[in-house]
Short mmCIF file of C-alpha atoms in Angstrom, two decimals:
data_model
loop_
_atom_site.label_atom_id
_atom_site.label_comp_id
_atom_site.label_asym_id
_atom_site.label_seq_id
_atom_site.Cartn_x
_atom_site.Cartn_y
_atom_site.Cartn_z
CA UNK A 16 31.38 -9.87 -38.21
CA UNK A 17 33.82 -8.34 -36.05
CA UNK A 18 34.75 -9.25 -32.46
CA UNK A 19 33.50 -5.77 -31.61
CA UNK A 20 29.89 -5.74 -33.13
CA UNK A 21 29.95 -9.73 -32.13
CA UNK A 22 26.12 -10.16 -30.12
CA UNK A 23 26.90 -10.29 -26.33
CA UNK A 24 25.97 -14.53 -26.09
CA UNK A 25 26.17 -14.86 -22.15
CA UNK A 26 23.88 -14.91 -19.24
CA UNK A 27 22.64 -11.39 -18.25
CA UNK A 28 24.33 -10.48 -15.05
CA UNK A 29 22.02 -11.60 -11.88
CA UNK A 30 22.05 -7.75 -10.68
CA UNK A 31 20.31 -6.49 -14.04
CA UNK A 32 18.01 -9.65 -14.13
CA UNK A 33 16.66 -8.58 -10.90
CA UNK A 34 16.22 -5.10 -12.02
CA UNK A 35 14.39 -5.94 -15.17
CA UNK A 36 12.21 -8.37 -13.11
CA UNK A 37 11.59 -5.76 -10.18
CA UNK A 38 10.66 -3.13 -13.81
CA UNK A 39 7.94 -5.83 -14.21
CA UNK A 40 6.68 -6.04 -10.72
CA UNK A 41 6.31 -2.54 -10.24
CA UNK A 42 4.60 -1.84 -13.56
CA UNK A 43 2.02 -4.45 -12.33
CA UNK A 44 1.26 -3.59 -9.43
CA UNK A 45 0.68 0.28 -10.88
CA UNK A 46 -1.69 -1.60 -13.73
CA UNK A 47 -2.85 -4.39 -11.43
CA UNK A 48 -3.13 -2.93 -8.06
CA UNK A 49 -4.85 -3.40 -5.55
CA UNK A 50 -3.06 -6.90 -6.12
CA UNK A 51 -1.63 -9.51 -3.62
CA UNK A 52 1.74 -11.46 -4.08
CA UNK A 53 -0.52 -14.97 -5.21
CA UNK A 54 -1.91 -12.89 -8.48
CA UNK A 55 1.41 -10.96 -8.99
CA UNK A 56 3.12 -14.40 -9.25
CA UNK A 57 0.52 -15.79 -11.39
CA UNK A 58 0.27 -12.84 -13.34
CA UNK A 59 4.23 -12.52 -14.49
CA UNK A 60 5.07 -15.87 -14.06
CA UNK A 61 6.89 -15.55 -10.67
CA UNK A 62 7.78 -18.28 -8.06
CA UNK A 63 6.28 -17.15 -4.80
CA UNK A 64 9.76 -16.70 -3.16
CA UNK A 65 10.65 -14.77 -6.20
CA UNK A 66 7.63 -12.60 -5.54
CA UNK A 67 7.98 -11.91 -2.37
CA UNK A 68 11.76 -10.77 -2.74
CA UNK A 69 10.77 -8.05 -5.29
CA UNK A 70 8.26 -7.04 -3.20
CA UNK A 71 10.12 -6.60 -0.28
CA UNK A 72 12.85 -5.12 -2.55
CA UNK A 73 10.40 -2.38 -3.54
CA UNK A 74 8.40 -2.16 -0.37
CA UNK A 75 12.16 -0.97 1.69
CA UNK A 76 12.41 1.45 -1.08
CA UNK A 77 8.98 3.26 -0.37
CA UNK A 78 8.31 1.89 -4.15
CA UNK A 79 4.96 0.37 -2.87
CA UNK A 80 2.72 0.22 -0.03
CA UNK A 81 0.69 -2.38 1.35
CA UNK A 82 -2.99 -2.00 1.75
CA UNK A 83 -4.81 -4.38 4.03
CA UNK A 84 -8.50 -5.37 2.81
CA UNK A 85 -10.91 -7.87 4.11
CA UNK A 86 -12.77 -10.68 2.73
CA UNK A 87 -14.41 -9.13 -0.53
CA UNK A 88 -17.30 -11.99 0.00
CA UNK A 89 -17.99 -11.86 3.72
CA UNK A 90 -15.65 -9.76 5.37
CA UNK A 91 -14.98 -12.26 7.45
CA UNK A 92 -11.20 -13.01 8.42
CA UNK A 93 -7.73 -11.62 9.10
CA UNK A 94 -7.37 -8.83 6.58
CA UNK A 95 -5.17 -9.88 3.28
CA UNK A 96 -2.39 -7.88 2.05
CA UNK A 97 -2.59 -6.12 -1.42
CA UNK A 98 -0.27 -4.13 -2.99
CA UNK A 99 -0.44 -0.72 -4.58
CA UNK A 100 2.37 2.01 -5.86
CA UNK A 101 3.17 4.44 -3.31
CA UNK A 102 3.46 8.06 -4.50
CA UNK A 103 7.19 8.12 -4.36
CA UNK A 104 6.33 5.01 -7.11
CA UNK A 105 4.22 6.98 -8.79
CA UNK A 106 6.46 9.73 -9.52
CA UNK A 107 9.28 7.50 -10.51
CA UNK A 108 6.98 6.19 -13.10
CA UNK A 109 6.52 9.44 -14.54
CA UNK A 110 3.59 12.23 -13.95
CA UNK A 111 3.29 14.07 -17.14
CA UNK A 112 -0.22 12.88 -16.99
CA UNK A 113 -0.58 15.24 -13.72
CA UNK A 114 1.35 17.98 -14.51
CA UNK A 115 -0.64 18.31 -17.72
CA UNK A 116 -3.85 17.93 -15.93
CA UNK A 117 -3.15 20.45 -12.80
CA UNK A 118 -1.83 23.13 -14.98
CA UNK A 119 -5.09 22.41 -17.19
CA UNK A 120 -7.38 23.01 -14.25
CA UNK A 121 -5.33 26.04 -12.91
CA UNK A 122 -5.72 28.05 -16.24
CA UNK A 123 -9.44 27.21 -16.34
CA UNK A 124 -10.18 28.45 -12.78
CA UNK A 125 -8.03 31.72 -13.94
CA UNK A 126 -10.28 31.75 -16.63
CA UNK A 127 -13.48 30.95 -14.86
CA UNK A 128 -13.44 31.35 -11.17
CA UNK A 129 -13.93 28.58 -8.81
CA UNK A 130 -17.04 27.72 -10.05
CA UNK A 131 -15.49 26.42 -12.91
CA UNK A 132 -13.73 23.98 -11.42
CA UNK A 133 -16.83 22.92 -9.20
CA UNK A 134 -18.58 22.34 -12.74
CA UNK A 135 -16.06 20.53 -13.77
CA UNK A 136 -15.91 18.49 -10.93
CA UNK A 137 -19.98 17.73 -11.15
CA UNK A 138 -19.91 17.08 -14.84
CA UNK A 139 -16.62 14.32 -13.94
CA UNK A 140 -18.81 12.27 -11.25
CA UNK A 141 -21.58 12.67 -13.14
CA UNK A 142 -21.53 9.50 -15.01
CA UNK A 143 -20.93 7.70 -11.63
CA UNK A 144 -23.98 8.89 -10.10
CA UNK A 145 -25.65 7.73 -13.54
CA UNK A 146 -23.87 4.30 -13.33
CA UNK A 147 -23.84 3.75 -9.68
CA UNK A 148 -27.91 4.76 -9.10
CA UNK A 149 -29.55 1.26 -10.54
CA UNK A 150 -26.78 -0.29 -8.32
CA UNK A 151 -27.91 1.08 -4.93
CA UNK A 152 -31.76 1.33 -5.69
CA UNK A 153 -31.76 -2.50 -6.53
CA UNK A 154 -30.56 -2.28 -2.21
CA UNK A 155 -33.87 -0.85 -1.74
CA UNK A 156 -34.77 2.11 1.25
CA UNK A 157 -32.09 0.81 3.75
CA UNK A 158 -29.48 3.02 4.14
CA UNK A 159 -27.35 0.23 5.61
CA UNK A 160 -27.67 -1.80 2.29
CA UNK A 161 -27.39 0.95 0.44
CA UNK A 162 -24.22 2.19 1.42
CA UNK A 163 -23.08 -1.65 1.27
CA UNK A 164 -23.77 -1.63 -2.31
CA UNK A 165 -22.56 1.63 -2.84
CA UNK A 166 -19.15 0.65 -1.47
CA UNK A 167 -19.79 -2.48 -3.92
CA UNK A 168 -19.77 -0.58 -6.83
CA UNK A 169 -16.81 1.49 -5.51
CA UNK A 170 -14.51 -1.62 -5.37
CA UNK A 171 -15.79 -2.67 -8.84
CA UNK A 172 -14.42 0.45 -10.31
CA UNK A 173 -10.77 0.25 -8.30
CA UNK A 174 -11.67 2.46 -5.07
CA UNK A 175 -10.71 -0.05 -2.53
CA UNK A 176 -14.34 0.40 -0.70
CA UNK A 177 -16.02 -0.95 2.51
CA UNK A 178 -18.94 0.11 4.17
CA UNK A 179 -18.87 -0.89 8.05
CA UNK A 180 -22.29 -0.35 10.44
CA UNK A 181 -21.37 1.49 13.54
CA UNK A 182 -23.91 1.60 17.05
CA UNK A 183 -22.57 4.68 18.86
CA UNK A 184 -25.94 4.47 21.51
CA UNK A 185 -29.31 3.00 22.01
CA UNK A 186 -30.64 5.49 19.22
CA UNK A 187 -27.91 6.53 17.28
CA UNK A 188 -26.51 4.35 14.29
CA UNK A 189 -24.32 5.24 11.57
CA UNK A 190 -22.53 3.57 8.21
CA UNK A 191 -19.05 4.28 7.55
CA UNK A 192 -18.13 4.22 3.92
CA UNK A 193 -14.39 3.76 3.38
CA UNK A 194 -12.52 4.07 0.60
CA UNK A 195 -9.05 3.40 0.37
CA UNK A 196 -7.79 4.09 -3.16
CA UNK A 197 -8.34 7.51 -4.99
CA UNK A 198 -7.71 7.51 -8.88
CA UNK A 199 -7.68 11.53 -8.49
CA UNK A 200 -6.32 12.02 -4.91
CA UNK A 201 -2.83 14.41 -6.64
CA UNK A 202 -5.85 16.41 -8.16
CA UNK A 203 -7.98 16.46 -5.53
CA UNK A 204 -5.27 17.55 -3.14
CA UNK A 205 -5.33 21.30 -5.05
CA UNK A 206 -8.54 21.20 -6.25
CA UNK A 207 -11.20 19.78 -3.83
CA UNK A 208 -13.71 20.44 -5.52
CA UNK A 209 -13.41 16.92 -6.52
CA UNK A 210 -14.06 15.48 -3.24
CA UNK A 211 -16.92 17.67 -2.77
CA UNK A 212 -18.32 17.03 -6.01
CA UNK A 213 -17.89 13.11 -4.92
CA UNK A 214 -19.40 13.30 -0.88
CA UNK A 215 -23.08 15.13 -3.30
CA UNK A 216 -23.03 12.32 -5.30
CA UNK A 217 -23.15 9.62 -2.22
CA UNK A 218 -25.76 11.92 -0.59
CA UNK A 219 -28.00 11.69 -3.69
CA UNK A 220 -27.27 7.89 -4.18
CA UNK A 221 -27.95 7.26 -0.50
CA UNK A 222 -30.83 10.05 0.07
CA UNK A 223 -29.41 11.47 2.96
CA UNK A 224 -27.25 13.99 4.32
CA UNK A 225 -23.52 12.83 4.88
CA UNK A 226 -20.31 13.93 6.06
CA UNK A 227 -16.76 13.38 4.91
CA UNK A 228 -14.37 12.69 8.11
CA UNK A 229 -11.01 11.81 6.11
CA UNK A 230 -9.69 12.03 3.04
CA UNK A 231 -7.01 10.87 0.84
CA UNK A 232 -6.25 14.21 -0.37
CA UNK A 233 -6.26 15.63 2.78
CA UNK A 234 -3.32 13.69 4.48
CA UNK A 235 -5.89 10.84 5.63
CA UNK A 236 -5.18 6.96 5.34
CA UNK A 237 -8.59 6.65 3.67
CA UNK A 238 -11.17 8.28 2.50
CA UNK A 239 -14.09 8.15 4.88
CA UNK A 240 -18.10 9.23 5.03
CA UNK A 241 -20.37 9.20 8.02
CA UNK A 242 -23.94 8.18 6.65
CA UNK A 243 -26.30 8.16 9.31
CA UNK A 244 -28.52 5.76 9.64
CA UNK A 245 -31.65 6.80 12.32
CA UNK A 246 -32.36 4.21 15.30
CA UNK A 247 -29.87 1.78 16.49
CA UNK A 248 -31.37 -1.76 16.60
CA UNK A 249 -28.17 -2.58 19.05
CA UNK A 250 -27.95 -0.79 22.83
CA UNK A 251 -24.19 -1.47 22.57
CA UNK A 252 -21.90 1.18 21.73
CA UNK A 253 -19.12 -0.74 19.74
CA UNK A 254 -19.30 -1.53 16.85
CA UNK A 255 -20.78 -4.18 14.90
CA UNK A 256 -19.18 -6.59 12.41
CA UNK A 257 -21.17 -5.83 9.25
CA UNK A 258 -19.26 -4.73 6.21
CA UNK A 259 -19.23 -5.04 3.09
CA UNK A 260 -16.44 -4.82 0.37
CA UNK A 261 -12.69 -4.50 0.51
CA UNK A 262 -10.21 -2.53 3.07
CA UNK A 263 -10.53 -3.45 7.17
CA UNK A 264 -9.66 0.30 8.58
CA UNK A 265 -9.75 1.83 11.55
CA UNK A 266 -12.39 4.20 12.36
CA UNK A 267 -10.29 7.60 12.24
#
């Protein structure tokens, strides 16, 4: 063999290592995410210090974005830090998937009106209401617990959910249902149908009117639902420390 097609036998250069290694981070956290730095290291076989340079790496390059979520168990805590791929990531991964998708639902709304994409939307969440229904009965008549275990089953399926109790007076109490990960915000952002089609499907789950304040798709940090919840047991007006599930937000 010549000295020409001779295999290259030395160490890959430190700057391409890194590159390949930050590859794997970022494909993990898109497959992974929510995920914090312990399971990223554990998951790829990463040092902590290793991890946390990648992530830092990625993080300066608007790559990935941290999302801060409470105790899953008891909400109890200072909020832990879990990692997800920002939308600058996303695109750098590629959105075929998207474009394929958005120009689908824009020929089928010039095909069909608006009320084909609302149909579309219904049939989608659908199966969650179907799924999600034996879920939030088993809470029984308590809105409180049901939104609780509504947010439950949200976080089981990826959406980053909480579900926080609120006392604004002596007789007015509220849940906030929070959810801070969207697997359709890009669509939802031109069609929202799908968010509307979503905020029918908690008020039928629940069995009560409610009222989207924020959304993903809209600009918002999270997406967020007032669920009111009759008579305030409290005569204080902040709020109280129940919640249930994953991301500690702000009320917006």
């Amino acid at each position: 063999m010549s000295e020409a097609h001779a295999p290259a036998t030395g160490p890959i250069p430190l700057a391409d290592a890194d590159e390949r290694t930050r590859d794997r981070v970022r494909s993990a956290v898109l497959e992974h995410g929510p995920i914090s730095a312990a399971q990223l290291g554990t998951l790829l076989g990463l040092t902590p210090a290793a991890v946390r340079r990648h992530l830092d790496t990625l993080s300066k390059n608007g790559v990935i974005e941290v999302k801060l979520v409470s105790n899953a168990r008891s909400g109890a805590g200072r909020p832990a830090r879990r990692y997800v791929l920002s939308r600058r990531g996303q695109s750098a991964m590629g959105n075929d998937y998207l474009d394929i998708a958005r120009t689908a639902l824009t020929q089928l709304a010039e095909a069909g009106g608006e009320e084909a994409i609302t149909a579309f939307a219904e049939h989608r969440f659908a199966k969650m209401e179907q799924d999600y229904r034996p879920i939030v009965n088993a809470a029984g008549d308590d809105i409180s617990a049901r939104s609780k275990a509504l947010a439950t089953a949200l976080s089981g399926d990826g959406f980053v959910a909480s579900s926080a109790s609120f006392s604004f007076t002596a007789t007015l109490a509220a849940e906030q249902l929070c959810q801070a990960h969207c697997p359709v915000q890009e669509l939802a952002a031109s069609f929202p149908q799908f968010c509307d089609a979503e905020t029918a499907v908690f008020s039928r789950l629940l069995g009560t009117d409610v009222r989207r304040l924020s959304t993903l798709a809209s600009g918002g940090h999270v997406c967020t639902t007032h669920i009111p919840t009759g008579r305030s047991s409290s005569k204080t007006t902040n709020p109280s420390t129940s919640t249930t599930s994953n991301p500690s937000q702000e009320r917006p």
